[in-house]
Short mmCIF file of C-alpha atoms in Angstrom, two decimals:
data_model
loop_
_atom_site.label_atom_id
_atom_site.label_comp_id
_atom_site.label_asym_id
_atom_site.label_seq_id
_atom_site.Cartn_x
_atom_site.Cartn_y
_atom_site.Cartn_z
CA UNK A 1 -9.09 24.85 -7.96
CA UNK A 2 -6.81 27.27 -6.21
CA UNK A 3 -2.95 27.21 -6.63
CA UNK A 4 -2.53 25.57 -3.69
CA UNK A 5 -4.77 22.79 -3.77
CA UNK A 6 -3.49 22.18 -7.54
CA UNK A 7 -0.32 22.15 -5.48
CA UNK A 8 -1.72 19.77 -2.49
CA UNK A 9 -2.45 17.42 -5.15
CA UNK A 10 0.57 17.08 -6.96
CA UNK A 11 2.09 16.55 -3.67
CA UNK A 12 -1.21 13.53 -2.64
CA UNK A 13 -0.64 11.88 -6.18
CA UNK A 14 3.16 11.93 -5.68
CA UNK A 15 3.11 10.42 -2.22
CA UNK A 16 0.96 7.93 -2.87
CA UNK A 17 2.52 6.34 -6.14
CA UNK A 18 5.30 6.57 -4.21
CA UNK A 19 3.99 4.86 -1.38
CA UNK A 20 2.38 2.24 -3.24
CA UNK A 21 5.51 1.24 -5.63
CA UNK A 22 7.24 0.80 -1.91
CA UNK A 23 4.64 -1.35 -0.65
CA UNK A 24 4.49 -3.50 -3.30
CA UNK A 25 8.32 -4.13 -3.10
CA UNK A 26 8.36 -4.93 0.84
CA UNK A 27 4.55 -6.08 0.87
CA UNK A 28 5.12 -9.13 -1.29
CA UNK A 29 7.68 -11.23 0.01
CA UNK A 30 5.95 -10.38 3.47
CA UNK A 31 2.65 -11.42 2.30
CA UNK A 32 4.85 -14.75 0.75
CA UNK A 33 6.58 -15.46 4.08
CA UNK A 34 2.98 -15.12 6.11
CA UNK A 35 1.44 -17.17 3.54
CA UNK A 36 3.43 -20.06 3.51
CA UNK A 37 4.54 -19.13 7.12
CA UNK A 38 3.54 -22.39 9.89
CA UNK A 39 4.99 -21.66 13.35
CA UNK A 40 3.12 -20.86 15.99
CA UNK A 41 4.13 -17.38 15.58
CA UNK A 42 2.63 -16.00 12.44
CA UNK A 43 0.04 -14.45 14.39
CA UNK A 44 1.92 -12.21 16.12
CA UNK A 45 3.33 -11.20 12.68
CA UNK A 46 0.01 -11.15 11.36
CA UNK A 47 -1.21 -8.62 13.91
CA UNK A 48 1.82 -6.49 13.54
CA UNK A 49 0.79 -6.28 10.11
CA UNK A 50 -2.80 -5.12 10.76
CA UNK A 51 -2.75 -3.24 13.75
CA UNK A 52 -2.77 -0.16 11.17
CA UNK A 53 -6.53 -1.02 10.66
CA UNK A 54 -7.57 -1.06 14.25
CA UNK A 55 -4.77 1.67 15.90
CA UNK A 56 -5.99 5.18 15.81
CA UNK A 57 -4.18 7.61 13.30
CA UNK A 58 -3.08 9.95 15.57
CA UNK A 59 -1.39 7.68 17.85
CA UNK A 60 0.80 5.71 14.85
CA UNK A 61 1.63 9.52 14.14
CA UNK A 62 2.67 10.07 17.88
CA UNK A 63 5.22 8.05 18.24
CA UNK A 64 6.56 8.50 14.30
CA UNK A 65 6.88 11.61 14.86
CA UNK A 66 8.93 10.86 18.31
CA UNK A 67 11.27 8.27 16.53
CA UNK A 68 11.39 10.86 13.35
CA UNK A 69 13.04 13.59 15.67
CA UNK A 70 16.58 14.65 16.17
CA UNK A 71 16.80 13.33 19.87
CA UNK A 72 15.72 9.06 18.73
CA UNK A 73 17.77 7.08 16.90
CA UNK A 74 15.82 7.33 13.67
CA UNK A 75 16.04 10.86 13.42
CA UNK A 76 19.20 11.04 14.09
CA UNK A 77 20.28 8.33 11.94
CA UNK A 78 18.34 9.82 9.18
CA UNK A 79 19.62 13.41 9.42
CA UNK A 80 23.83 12.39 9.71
CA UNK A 81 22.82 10.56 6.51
CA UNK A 82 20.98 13.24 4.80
CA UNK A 83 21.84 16.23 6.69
CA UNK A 84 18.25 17.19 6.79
CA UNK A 85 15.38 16.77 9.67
CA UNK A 86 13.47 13.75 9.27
CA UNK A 87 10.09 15.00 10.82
CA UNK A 88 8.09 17.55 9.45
CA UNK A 89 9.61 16.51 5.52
CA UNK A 90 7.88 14.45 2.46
CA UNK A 91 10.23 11.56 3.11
CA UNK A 92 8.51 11.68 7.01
CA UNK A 93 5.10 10.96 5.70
CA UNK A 94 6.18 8.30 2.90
CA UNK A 95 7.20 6.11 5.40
CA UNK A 96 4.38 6.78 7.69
CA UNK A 97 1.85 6.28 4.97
CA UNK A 98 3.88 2.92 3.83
CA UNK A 99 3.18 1.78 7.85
CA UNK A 100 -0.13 2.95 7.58
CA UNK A 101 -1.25 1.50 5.07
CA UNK A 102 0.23 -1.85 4.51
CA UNK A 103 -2.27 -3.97 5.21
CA UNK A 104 -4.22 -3.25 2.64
CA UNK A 105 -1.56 -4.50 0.82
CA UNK A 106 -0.60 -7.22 2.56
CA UNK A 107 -3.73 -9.03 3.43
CA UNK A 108 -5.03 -8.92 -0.50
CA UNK A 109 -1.61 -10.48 -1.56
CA UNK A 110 -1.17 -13.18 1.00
CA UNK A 111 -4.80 -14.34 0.47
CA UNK A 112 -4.07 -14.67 -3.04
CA UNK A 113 -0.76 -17.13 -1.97
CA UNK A 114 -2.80 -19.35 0.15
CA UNK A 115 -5.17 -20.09 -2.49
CA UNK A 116 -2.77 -20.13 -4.62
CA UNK A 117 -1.33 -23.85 -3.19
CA UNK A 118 1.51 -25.71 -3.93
CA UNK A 119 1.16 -28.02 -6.40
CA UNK A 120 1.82 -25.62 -9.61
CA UNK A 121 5.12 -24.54 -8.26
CA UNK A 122 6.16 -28.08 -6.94
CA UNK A 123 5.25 -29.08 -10.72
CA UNK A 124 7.19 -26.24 -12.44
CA UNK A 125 10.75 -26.99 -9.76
CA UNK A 126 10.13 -30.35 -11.32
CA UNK A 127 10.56 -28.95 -14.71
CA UNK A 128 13.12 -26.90 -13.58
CA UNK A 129 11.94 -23.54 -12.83
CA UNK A 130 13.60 -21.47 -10.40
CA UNK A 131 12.10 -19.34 -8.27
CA UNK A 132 11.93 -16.42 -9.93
CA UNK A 133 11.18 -17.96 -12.69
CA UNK A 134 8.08 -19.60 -11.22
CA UNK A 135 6.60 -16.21 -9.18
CA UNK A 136 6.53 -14.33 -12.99
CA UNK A 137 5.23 -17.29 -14.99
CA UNK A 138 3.03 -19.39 -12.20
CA UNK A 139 2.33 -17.00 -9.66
CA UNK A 140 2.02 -13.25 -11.13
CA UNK A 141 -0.47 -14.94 -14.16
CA UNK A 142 -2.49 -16.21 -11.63
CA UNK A 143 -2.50 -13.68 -8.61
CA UNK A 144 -2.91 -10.61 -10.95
CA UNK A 145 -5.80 -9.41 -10.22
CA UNK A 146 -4.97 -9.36 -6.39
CA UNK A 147 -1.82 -7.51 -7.17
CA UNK A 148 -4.20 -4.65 -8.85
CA UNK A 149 -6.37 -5.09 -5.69
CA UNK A 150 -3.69 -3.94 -3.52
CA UNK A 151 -1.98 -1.62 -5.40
CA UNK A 152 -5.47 0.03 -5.46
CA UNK A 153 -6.62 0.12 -1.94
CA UNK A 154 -2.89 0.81 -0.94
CA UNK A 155 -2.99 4.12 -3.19
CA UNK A 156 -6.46 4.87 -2.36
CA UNK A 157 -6.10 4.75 1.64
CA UNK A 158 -2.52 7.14 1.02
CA UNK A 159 -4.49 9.56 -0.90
CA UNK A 160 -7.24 9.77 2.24
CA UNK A 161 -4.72 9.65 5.05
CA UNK A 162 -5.39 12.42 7.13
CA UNK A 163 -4.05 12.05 11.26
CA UNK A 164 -1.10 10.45 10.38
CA UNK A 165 0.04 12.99 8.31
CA UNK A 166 -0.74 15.52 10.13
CA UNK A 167 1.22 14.82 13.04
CA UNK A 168 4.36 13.72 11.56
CA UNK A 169 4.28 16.38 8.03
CA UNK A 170 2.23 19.21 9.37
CA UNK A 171 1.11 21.33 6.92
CA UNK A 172 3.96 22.69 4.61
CA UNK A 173 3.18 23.95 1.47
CA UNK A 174 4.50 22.25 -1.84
CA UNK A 175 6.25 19.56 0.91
CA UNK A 176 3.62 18.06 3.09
CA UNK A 177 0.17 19.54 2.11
CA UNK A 178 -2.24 16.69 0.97
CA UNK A 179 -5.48 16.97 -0.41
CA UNK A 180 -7.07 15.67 3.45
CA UNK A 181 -5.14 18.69 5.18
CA UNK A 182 -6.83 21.12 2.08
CA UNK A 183 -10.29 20.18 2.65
CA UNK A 184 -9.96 20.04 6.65
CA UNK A 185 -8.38 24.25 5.81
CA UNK A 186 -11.27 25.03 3.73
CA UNK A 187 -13.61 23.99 6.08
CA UNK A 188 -11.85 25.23 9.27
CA UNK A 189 -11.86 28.70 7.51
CA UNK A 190 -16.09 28.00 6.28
CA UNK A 191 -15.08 28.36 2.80
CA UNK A 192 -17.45 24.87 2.09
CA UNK A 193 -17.53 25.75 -2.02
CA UNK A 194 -13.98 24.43 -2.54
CA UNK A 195 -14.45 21.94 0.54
CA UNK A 196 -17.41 20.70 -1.38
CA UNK A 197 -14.42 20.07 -4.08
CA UNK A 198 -12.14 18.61 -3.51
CA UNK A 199 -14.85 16.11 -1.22
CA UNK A 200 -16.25 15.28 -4.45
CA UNK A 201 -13.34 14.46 -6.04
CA UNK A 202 -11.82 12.11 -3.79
CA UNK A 203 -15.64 10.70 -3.56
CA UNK A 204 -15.48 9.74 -7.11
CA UNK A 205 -11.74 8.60 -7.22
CA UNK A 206 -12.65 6.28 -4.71
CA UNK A 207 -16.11 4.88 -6.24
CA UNK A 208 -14.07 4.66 -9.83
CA UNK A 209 -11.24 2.51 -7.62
CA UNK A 210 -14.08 0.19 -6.00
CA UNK A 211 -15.71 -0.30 -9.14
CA UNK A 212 -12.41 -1.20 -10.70
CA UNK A 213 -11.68 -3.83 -7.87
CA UNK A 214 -15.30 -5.62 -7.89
CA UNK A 215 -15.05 -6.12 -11.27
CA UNK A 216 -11.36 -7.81 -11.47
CA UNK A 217 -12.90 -9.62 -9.01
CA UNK A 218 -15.70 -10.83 -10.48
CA UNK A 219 -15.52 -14.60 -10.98
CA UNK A 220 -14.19 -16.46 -13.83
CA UNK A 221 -14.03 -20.08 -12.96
CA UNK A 222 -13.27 -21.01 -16.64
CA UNK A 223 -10.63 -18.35 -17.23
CA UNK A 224 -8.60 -19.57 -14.34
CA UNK A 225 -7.91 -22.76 -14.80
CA UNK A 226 -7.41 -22.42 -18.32
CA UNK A 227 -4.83 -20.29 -17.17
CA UNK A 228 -3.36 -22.87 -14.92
CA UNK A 229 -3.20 -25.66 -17.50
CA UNK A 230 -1.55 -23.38 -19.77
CA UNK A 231 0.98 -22.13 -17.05
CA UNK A 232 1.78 -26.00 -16.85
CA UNK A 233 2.05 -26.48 -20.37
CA UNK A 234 4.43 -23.68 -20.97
CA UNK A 235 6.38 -24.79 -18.18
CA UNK A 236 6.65 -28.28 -19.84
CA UNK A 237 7.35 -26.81 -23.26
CA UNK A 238 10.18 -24.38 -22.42
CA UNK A 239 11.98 -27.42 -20.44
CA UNK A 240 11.46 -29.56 -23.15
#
């Protein structure tokens, strides 16, 4: 690889762990709330979430980069506090890859929830778990491997973003190039051996991610309520 796609993918890995640690923060109690969420109104909320999936990339990146620049209120807001632009920065496109992408996040998680039910956490309050206490020892055990689901399709989609960050990070050098805008300037300047790449590399990232995700997914019927019963039993024990 060249210098500067060594550096585009510094910049691509660092985006999108950082995207995906902030996703996981503000995706989960959002992916709680809709889960356990019964008014009428959940889905408008719920098609908030995902309009990312249907909304073309380019237009998302429109009107971020609009509310990113000096003359909205974000931009504004964002420079008094920082002193620096908001558009055109690697802050710009962690929050529009954090938008972009978090229903993949989202969805996977609050899923998860709803099959999750009530009954284990009504029967660990009775013991007298708190809530933290029963998300890390009832609901984490048992909604693991959707929380490695959406961590992975949430980093995967950052890494492939492509319009969105285009339009609101441009293509700086060591601040907003990604490994997308890289391949689209090999190929815009025919030099298709390095285009052939760094395609190749994000084809197997992605294939190794898949794989990964099937196969925590696979089914183990057995496994999971073992787990459950044991949850319980702990929960009984530690009260006790």
């Amino acid at each position: 690889m060249m210098n500067s796609d060594l550096q585009a993918l510094i910049t691509t890995l660092e985006m999108a762990a950082l995207t995906t640690i902030i996703l996981l923060i503000i995706g989960t109690p959002l992916a709680w709330y809709l889960a356990k969420m019964t008014s009428r109104f959940k889905v408008i909320i719920e098609a908030v979430v995902a309009l990312p999936l249907v909304l073309p990339p380019t237009v998302l990146g429109f009107y971020l980069l609009i509310a990113f620049s000096p003359e909205y209120l974000p931009g504004q807001l964002w420079q008094q506090a920082t002193g620096q632009q908001l558009a055109f920065s690697f802050s710009a496109i962690v929050i529009g890859s954090v938008l972009y992408s978090l229903p993949f996040v989202v969805q996977p998680l609050q899923k998860a929830f709803e099959q999750l039910g009530d009954s284990l956490l009504e029967a660990g309050a009775l013991l007298g778990a708190g809530p933290i206490d029963r998300f890390f020892s009832i609901v984490l055990p048992l909604t693991k491997a959707s929380f490695i689901t959406a961590a992975s399709l949430g980093f995967a989609h950052t890494v492939g973003e492509f319009g969105v960050i285009l339009m609101i990070g441009g293509n700086i050098p060591g601040e907003t190039r990604v490994l997308s805008i890289a391949l689209f300037d090999h190929v815009e300047a025919f030099d298709y051996a390095r285009a052939h790449l760094l395609s190749i590399s994000l084809l197997i990232t992605s294939m190794v991610l898949l794989a990964a995700i099937y196969w925590l997914n696979l089914p183990k019927k057995n496994s999971s309520k073992n787990l459950m019963v044991n949850t319980v039993r702990e929960e009984k024990s530690s009260h006790e």
